[in-house]
Short mmCIF file of C-alpha atoms and ligand atoms in Angstrom, two decimals:
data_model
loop_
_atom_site.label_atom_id
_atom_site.label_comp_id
_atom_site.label_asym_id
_atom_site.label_seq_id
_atom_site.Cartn_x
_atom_site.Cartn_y
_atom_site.Cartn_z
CA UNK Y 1 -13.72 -2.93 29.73
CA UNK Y 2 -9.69 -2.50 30.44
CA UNK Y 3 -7.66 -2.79 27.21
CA UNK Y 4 -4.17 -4.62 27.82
CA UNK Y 5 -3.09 -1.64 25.61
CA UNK Y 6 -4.76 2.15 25.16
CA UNK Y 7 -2.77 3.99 21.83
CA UNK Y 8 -2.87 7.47 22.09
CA UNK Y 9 -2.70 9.10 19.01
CA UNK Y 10 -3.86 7.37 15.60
CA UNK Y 11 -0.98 9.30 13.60
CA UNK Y 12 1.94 6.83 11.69
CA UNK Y 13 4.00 6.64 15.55
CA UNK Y 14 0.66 4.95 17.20
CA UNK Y 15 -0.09 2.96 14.49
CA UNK Y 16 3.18 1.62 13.76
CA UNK Y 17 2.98 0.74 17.65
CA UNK Y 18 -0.38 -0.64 17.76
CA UNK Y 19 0.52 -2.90 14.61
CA UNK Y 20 3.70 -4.07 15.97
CA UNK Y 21 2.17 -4.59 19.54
CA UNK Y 22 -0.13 -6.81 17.56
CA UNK Y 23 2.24 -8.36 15.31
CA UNK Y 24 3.84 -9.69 18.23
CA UNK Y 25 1.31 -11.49 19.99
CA UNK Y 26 -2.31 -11.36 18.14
CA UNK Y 27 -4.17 -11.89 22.01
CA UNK Y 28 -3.45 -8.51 22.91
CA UNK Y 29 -5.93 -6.09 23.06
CA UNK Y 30 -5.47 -2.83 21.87
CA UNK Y 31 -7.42 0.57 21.94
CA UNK Y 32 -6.41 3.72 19.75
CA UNK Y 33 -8.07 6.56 20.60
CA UNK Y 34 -7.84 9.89 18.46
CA UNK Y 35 -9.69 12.92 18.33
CA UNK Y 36 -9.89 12.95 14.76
CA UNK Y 37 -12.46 11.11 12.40
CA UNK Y 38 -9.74 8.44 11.09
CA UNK Y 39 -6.27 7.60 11.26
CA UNK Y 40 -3.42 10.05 9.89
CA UNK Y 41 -5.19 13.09 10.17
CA UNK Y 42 -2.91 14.72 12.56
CA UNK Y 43 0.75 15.87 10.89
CA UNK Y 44 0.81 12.64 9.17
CA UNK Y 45 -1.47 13.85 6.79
CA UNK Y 46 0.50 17.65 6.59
CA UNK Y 47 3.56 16.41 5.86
CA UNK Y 48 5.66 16.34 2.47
CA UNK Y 49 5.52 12.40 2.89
CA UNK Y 50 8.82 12.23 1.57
CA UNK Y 51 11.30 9.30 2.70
CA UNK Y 52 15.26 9.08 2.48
CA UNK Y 53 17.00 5.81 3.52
CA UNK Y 54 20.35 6.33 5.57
CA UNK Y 55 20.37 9.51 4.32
CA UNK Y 56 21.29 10.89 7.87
CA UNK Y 57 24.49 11.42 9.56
CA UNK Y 58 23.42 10.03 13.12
CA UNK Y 59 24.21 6.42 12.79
CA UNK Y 60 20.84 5.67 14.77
CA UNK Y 61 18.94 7.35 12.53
CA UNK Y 62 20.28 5.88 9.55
CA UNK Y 63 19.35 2.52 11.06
CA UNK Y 64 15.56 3.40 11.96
CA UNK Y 65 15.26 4.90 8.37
CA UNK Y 66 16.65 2.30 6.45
CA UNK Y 67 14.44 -0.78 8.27
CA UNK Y 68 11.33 1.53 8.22
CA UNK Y 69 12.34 1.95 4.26
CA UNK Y 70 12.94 -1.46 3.50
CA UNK Y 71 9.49 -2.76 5.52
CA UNK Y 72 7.24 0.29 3.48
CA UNK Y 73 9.13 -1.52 -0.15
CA UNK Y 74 8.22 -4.72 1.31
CA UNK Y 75 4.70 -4.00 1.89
CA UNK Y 76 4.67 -2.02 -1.61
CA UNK Y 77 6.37 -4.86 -3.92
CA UNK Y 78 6.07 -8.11 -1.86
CA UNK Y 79 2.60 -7.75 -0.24
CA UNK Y 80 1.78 -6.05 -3.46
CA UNK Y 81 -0.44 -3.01 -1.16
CA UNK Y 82 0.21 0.25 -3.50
CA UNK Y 83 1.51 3.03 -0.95
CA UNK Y 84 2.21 5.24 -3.73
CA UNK Y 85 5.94 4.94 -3.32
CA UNK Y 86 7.91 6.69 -6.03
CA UNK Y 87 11.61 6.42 -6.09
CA UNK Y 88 12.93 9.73 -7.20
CA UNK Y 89 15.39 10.36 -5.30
CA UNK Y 90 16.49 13.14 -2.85
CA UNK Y 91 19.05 15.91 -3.69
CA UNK Y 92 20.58 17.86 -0.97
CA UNK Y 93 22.97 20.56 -2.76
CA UNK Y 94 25.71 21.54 -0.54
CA UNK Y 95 28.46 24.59 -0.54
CA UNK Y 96 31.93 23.64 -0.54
CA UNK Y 97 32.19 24.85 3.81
CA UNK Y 98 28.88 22.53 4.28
CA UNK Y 99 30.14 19.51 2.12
CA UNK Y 100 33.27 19.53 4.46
CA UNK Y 101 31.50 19.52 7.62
CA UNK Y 102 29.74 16.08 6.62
CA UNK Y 103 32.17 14.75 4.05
CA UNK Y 104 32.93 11.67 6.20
CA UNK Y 105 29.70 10.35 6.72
CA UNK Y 106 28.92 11.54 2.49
CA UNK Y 107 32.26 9.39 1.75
CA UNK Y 108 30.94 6.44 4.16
CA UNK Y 109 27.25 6.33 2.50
CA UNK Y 110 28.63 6.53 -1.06
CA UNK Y 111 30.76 3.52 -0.65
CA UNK Y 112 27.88 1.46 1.08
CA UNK Y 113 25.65 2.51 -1.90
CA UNK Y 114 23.32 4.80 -0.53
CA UNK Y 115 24.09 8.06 -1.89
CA UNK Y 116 25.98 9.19 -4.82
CA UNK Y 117 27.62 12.81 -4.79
CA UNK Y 118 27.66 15.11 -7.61
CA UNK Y 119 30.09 17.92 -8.26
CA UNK Y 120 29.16 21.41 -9.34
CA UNK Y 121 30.65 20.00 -12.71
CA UNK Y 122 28.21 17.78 -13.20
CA UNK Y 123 25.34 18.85 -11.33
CA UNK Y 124 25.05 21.93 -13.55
CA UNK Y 125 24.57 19.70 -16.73
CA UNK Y 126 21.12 18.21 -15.18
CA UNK Y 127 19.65 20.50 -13.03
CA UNK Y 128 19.36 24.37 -14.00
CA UNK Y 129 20.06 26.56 -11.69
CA UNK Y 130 22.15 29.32 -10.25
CA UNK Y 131 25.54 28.26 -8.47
CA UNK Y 132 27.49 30.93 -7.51
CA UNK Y 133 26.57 34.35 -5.64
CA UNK Y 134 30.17 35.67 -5.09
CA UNK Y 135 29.36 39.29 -5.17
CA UNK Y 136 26.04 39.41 -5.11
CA UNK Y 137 24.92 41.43 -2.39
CA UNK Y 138 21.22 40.73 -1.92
CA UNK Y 139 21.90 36.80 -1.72
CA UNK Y 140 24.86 37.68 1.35
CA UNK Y 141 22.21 39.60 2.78
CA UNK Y 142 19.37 36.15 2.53
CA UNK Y 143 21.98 33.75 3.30
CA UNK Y 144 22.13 32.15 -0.09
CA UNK Y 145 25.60 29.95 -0.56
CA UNK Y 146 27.00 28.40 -3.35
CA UNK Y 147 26.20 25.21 -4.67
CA UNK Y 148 29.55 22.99 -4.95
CA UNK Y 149 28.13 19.29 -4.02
CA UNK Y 150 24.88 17.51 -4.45
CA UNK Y 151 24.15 14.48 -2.41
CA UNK Y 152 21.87 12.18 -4.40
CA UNK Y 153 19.89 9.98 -1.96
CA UNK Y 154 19.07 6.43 -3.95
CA UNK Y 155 16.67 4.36 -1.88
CA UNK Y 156 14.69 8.05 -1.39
CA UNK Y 157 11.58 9.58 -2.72
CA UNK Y 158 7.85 9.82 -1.87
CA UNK Y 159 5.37 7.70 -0.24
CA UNK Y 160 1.20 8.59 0.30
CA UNK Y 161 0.98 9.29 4.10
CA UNK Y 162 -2.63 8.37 3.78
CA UNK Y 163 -1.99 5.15 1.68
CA UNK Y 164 0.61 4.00 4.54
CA UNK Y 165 -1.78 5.16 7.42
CA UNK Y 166 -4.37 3.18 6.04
CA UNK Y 167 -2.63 -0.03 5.68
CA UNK Y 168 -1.87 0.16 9.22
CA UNK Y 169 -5.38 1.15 10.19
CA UNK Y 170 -6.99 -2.45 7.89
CA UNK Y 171 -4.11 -4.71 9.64
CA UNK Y 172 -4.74 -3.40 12.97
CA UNK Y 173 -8.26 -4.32 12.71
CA UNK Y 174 -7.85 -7.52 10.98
CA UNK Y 175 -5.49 -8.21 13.83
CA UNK Y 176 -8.96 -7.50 16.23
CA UNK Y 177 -7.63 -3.54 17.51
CA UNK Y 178 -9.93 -1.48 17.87
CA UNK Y 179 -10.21 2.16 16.93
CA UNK Y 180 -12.38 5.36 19.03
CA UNK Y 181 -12.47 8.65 16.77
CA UNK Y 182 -13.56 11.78 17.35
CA UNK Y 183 -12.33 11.25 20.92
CA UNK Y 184 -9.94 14.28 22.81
CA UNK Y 185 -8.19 12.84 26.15
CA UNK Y 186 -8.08 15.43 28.17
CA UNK Y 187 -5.97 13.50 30.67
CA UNK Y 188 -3.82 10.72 31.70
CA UNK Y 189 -5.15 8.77 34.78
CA UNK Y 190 -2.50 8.55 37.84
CA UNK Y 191 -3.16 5.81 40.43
CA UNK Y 192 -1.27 4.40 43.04
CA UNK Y 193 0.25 0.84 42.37
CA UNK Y 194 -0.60 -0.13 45.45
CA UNK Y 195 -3.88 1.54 46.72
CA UNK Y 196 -4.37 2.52 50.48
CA UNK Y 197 -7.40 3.74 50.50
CA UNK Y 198 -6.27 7.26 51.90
CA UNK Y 199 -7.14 10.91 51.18
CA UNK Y 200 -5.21 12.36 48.52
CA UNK Y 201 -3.39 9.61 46.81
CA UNK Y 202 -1.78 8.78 45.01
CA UNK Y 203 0.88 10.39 47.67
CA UNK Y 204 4.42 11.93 46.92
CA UNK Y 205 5.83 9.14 48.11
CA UNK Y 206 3.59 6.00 46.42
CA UNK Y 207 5.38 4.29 43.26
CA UNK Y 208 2.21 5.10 40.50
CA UNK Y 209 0.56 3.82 37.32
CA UNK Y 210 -0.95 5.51 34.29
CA UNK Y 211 -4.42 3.53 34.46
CA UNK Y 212 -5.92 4.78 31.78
CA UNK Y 213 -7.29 8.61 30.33
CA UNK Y 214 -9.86 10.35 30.74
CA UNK Y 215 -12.13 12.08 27.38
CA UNK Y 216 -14.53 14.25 26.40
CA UNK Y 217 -16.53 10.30 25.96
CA UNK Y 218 -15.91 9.36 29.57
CA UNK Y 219 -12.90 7.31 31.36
CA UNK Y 220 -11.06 4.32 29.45
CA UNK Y 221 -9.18 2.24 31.46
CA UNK Y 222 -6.12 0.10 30.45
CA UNK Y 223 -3.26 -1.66 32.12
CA UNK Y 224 -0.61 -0.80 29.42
CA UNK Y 225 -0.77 3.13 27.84
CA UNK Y 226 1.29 4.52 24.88
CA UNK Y 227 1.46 8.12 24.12
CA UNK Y 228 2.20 8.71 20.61
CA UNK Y 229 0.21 11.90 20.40
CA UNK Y 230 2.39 13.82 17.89
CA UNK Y 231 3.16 18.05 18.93
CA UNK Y 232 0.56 16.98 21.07
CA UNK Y 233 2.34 15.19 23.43
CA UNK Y 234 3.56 17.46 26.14
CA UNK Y 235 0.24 18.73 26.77
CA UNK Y 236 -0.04 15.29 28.12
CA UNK Y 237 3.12 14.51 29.89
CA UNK Y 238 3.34 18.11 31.22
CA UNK Y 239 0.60 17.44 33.73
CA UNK Y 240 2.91 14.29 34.95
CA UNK Y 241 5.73 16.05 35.47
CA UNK Y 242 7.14 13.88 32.55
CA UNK Y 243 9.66 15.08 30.25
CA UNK Y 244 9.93 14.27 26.75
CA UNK Y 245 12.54 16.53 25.55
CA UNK Y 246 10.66 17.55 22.25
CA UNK Y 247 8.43 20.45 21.84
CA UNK Y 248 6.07 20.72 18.60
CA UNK Y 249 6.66 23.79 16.07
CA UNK Y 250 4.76 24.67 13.02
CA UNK Y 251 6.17 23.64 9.37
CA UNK Y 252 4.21 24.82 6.06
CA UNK Y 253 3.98 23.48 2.61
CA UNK Y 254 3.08 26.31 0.08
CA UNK Y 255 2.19 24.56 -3.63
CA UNK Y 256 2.63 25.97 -7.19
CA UNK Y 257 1.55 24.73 -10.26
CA UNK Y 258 4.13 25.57 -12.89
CA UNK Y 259 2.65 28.34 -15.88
CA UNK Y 260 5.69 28.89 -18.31
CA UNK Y 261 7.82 26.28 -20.14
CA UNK Y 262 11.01 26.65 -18.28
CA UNK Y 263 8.98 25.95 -15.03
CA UNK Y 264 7.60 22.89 -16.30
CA UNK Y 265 10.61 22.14 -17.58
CA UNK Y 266 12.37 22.05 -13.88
CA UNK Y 267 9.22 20.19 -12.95
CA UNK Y 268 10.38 17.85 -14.82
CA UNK Y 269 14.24 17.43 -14.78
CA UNK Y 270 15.63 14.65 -16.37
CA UNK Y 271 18.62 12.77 -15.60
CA UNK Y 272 18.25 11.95 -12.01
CA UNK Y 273 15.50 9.21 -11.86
CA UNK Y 274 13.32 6.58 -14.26
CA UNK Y 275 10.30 9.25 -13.38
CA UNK Y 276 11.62 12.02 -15.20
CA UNK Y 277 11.31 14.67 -12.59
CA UNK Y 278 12.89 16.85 -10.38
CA UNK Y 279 14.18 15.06 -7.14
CA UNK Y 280 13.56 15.83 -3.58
CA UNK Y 281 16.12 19.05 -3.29
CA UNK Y 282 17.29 20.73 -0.74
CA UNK Y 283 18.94 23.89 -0.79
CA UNK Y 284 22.26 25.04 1.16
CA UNK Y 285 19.84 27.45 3.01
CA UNK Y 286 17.62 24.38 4.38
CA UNK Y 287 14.71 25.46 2.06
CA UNK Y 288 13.34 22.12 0.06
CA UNK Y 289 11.20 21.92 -2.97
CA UNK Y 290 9.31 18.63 -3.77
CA UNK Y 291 7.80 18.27 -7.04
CA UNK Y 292 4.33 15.87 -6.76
CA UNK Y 293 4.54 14.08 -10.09
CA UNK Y 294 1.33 13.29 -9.59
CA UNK Y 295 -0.43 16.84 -9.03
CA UNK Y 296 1.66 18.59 -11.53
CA UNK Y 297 2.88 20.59 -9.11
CA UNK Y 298 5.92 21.82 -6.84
CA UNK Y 299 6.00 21.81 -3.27
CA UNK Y 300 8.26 24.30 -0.94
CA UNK Y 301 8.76 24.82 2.39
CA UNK Y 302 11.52 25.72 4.96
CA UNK Y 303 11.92 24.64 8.39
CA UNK Y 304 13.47 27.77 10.27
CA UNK Y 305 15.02 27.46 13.79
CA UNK Y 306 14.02 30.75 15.22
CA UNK Y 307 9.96 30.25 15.78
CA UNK Y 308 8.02 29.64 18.92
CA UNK Y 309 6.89 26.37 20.16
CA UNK Y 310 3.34 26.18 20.13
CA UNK Y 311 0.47 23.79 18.49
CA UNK Y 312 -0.42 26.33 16.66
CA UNK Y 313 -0.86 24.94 12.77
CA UNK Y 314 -2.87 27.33 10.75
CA UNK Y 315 -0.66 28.39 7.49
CA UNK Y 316 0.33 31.84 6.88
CA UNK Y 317 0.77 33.05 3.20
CA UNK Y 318 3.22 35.80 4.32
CA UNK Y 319 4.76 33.34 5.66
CA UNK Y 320 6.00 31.86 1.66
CA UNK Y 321 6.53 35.73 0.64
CA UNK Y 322 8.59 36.68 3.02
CA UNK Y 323 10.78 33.53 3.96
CA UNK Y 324 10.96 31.17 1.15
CA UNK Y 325 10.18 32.43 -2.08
CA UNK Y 326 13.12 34.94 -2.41
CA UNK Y 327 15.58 32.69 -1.63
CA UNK Y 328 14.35 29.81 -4.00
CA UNK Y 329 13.80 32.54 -6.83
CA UNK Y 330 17.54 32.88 -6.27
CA UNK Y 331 18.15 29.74 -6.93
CA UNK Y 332 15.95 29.24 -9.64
CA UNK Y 333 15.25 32.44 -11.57
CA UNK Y 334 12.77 30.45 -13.83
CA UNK Y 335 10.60 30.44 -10.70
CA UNK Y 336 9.94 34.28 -10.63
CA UNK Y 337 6.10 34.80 -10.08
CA UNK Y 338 5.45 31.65 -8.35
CA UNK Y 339 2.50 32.66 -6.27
CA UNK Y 340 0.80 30.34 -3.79
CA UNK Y 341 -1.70 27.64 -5.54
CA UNK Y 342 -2.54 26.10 -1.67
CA UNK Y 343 -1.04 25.42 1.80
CA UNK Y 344 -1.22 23.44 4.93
CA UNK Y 345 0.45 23.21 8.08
CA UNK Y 346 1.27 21.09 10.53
CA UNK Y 347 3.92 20.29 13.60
CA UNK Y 348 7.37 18.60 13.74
CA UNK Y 349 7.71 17.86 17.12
CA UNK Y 350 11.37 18.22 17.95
CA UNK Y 351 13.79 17.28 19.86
CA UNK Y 352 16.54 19.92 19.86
CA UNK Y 353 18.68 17.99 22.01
CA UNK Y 354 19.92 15.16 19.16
CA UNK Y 355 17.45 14.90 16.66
CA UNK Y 356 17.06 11.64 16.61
CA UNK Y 357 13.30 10.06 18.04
CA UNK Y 358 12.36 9.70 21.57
CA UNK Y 359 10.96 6.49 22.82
CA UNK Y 360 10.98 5.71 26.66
CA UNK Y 361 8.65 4.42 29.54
CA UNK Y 362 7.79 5.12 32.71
CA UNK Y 363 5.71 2.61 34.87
CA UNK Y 364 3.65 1.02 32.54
CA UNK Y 365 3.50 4.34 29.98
CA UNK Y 366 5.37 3.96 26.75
CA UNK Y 367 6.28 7.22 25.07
CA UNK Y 368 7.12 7.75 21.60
CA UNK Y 369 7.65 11.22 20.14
CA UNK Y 370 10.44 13.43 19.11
CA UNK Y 371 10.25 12.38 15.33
CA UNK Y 372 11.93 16.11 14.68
CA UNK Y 373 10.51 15.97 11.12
CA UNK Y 374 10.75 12.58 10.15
CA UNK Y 375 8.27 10.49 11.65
CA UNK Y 376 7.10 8.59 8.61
CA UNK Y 377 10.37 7.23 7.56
CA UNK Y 378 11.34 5.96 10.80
CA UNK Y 379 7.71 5.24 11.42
CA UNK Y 380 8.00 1.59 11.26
CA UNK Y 381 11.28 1.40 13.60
CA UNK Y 382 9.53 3.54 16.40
CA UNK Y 383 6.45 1.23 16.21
CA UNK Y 384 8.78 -1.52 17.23
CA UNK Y 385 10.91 -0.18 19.68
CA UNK Y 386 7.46 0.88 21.42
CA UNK Y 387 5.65 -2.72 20.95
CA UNK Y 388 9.26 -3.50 22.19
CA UNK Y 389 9.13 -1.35 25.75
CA UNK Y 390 5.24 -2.51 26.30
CA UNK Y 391 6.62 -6.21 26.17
CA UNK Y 392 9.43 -5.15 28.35
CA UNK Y 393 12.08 -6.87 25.42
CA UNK Y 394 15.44 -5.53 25.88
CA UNK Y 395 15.78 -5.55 22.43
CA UNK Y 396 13.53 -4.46 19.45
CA UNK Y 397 13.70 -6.16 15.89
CA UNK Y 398 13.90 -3.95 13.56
CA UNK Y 399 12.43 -5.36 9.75
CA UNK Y 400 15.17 -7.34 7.89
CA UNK Y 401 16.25 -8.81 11.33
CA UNK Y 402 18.77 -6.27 12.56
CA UNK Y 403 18.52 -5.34 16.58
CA UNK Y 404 18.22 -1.85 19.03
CA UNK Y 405 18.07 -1.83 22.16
CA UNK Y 406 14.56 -1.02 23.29
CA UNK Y 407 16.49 1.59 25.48
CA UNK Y 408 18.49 3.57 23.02
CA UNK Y 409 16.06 6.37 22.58
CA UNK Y 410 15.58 6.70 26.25
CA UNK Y 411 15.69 10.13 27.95
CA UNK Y 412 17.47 9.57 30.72
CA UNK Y 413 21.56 8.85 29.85
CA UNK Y 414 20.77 9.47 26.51
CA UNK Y 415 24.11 9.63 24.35
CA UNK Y 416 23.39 9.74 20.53
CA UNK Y 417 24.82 11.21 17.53
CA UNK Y 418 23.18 14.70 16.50
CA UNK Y 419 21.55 14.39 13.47
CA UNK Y 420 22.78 17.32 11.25
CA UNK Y 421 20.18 16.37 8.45
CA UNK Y 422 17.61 18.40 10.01
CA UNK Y 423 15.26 19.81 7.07
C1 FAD Z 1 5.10 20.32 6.74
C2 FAD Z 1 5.60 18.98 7.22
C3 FAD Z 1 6.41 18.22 6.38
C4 FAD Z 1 6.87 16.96 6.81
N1 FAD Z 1 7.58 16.19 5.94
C5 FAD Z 1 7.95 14.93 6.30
C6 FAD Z 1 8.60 14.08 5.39
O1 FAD Z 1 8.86 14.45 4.25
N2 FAD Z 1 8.94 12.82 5.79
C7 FAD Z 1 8.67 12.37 7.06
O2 FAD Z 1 9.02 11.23 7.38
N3 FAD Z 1 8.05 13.18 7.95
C8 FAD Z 1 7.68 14.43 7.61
N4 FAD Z 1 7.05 15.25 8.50
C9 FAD Z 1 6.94 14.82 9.89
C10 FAD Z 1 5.85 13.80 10.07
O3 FAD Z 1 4.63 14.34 9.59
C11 FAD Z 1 5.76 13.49 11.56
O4 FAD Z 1 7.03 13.15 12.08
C12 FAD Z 1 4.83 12.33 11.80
O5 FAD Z 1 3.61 12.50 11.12
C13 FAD Z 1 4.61 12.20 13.28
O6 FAD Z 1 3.64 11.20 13.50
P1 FAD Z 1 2.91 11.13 14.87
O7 FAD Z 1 2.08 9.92 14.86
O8 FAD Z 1 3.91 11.31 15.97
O9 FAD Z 1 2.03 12.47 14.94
P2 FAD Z 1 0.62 12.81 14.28
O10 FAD Z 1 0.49 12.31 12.90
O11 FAD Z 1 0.39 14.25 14.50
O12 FAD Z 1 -0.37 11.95 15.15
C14 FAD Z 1 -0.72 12.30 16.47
C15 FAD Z 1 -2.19 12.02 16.64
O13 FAD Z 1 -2.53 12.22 18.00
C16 FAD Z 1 -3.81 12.79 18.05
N5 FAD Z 1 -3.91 13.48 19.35
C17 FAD Z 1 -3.03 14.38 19.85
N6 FAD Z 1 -3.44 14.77 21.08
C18 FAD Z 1 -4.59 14.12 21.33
C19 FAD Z 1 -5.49 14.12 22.42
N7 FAD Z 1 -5.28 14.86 23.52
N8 FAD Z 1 -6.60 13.33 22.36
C20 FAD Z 1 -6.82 12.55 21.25
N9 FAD Z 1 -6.00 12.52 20.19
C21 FAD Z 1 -4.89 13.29 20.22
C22 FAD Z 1 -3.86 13.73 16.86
O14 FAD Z 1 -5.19 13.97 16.46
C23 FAD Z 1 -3.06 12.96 15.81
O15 FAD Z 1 -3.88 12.20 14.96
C24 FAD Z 1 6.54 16.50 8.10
C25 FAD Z 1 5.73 17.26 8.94
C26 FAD Z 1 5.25 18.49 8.51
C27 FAD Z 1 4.36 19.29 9.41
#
């Protein structure tokens, strides 16, 4: 049987297309295959799950996060569907030479009510920590900066990947999708659009169409594909000669469960949110520590630049010794013996060019990648833009009614902001 529609990938980006592509007209038929056992088990499941509204400097960005926000609240408070949602906040703690270089678009999101700044004044009475390192040779030496500014995110915290995932996985089949697990396509099917019935085609010169992929469980055909495969992707495209401008890198979460008072203590810092507990922070050096209210425990991990592409995701202890844990012990001496409790890994899949998603099609492929880290707050916005492309809409309606052109996250001509809140 040919599906109108064959999902590739059953992480947030596929299901957020799938549901959309179903929202929009229930006759559809749609097919997600995924070589895991369920949905989100890919890097939706690795990932820190945290969400930040607007908090971005690239205007487009802003815009996907804020509509994928809003529609996750809706589901959460309106359709009453816990997804584990916790507004705490995020905190990214600037120096004074960092705070400068994004002090417009700070001053812009204050006044629309999205983020609040802090001073060093006034941080230092909530949240301690060290703040300045003028002298101190060892933290010149790890790149440690001061802390002047603190950007306090509102409409930010947490959400359960696996809650969200799931929601999308029900709806999708209530909405007749249908789901094949435990399924690896090992490649997309190329056919000419117009078949000659000659050796060798489709030919250099024949316009083609992705008909559908072949798997380790035999050929399914489709008329419609989308590739939302996750670090995954290029392995796919590659083959096609397709380019997708993003290229998947490992990221690591290292968790600690706090053993002395003034560790629990920063666990739970008062002052910022209703929850009692320490916000989403990030440091000046890009390292970030979550604290799971709900485990007890912190969270750290720290996306460096210089590491090779590859799909490689096993964790690496070292990894936590060597790179993160002396610069957060900087930070926050109370952390000193903070050994590793557990770890995962998984992929951002990035695209170094703007940081901002990728969603674009070619013949009758949709592809949607490029999250660079935050897929699952923009989750929702992708999904749409993608249903968008497979209906061939110019436009895509974002939740809460506001409009993008289906094109913006194109390849080709692309012209976008560069997201500087990279973390
Ligand atoms: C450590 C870490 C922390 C993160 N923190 C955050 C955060 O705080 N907030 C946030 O919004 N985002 C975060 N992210 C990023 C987020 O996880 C991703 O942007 C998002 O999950 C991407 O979704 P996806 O659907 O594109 O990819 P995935 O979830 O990886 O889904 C792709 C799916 O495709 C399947 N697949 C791939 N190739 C094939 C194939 N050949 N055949 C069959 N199936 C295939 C995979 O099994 C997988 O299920 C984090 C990521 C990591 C690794």
């Amino acid at each position: 049987m040919e599906a109108d529609v064959l999902i590739v990938g059953a992480g947030i980006i596929g299901l957020a297309a799938a549901y959309n592509i179903l929202r929009i007209n229930p006759e559809t038929s749609v097919l997600i295959v995924d070589r895991m056992g369920d949905v989100g088990q890919g890097s939706t499941a690795k990932s820190a799950a945290g969400f930040r509204a607007e908090l971005f400097t690239s205007t487009t960005n802003q815009m996907l996060s804020n509509t994928s926000v809003d529609f996750y609240l809706h589901i959460q408070k309106d359709e009453g569907y816990d997804l584990g949602m916790e507004l705490v906040g995020y905190l990214i703690l600037r120096s004074r030479d960092q705070f400068e270089g994004i002090a417009d678009v700070a001053n812009i999101l204050e006044k629309k009510g999205a983020l609040r700044i802090y001073r060093k004044a006034e941080l230092k009475n909530l949240l301690k920590m060290n703040y300045e390192f003028d002298g101190d040779e060892e933290a010149e030496v790890l790149g440690v900066k001061n802390v002047d500014y603190g950007l306090f995110g509102i409409k930010c915290g947490y959400i359960d990947a696996d809650k969200l995932a799931y929601y999308y996985r029900d709806r999708i089949k209530e909405m007749g999708g249908d789901f094949q697990f435990n399924t690896n396509v090992e490649r997309i099917i190329v056919e000419p659009e117009v078949k000659l019935g000659i050796p060798r085609e489709p030919r250099a010169w024949q316009k083609v169409r992705f008909t559908g992929v072949e798997t380790n469980r035999g050929v399914f055909k489709a008329r419609n594909l989308v590739i939302a495969a996750g670090g995954w992707t290029n392995q796919l495209l590659d083959p096609l000669g397709i380019d997708c401008i993003s290229k998947p890198k490992k990221r690591q979460i290292f968790t600690f469960r706090p053993k002395t008072e003034d560790q629990r203590a920063l666990l739970y810092t008062k002052g910022f949110n209703e929850e009692g507990i320490l916000p989403f922070t990030f440091l000046p050096t890009g390292h970030y520590i979550r604290a799971d209210r709900r485990d007890g425990t912190f969270w750290f991990s720290y996306s460096d630049e210089v590491r090779p592409f590859s799909t490689n995701d096993e964790p690496e202890e070292k990894y936590y010794y060597d790179n993160i844990y002396p610069i957060i012990v900087k930070y926050f001496p109370q952390l000193e013996g903070a050994r590793v409790d557990n770890m995962w890994a998984g992929l951002y899949m990035i695209n170094s060019v703007d940081h901002n998603p990728v969603v674009f099609k070619r013949s009758n492929m949709v592809v949607a990648t490029g999250a660079s880290g935050s897929g699952i707050l923009k989750g929702d916005a992708i999904g749409r833009i993608a249903a968008a492309l497979i209906y061939n809409e110019p436009y895509a309606d974002l939740f809460g009614g506001e409009k993008i052109s289906s094109n913006k996250l194109e390849v080709v001509g692309r012209s976008l902001e560069v997201e500087k809140f990279v973390f």
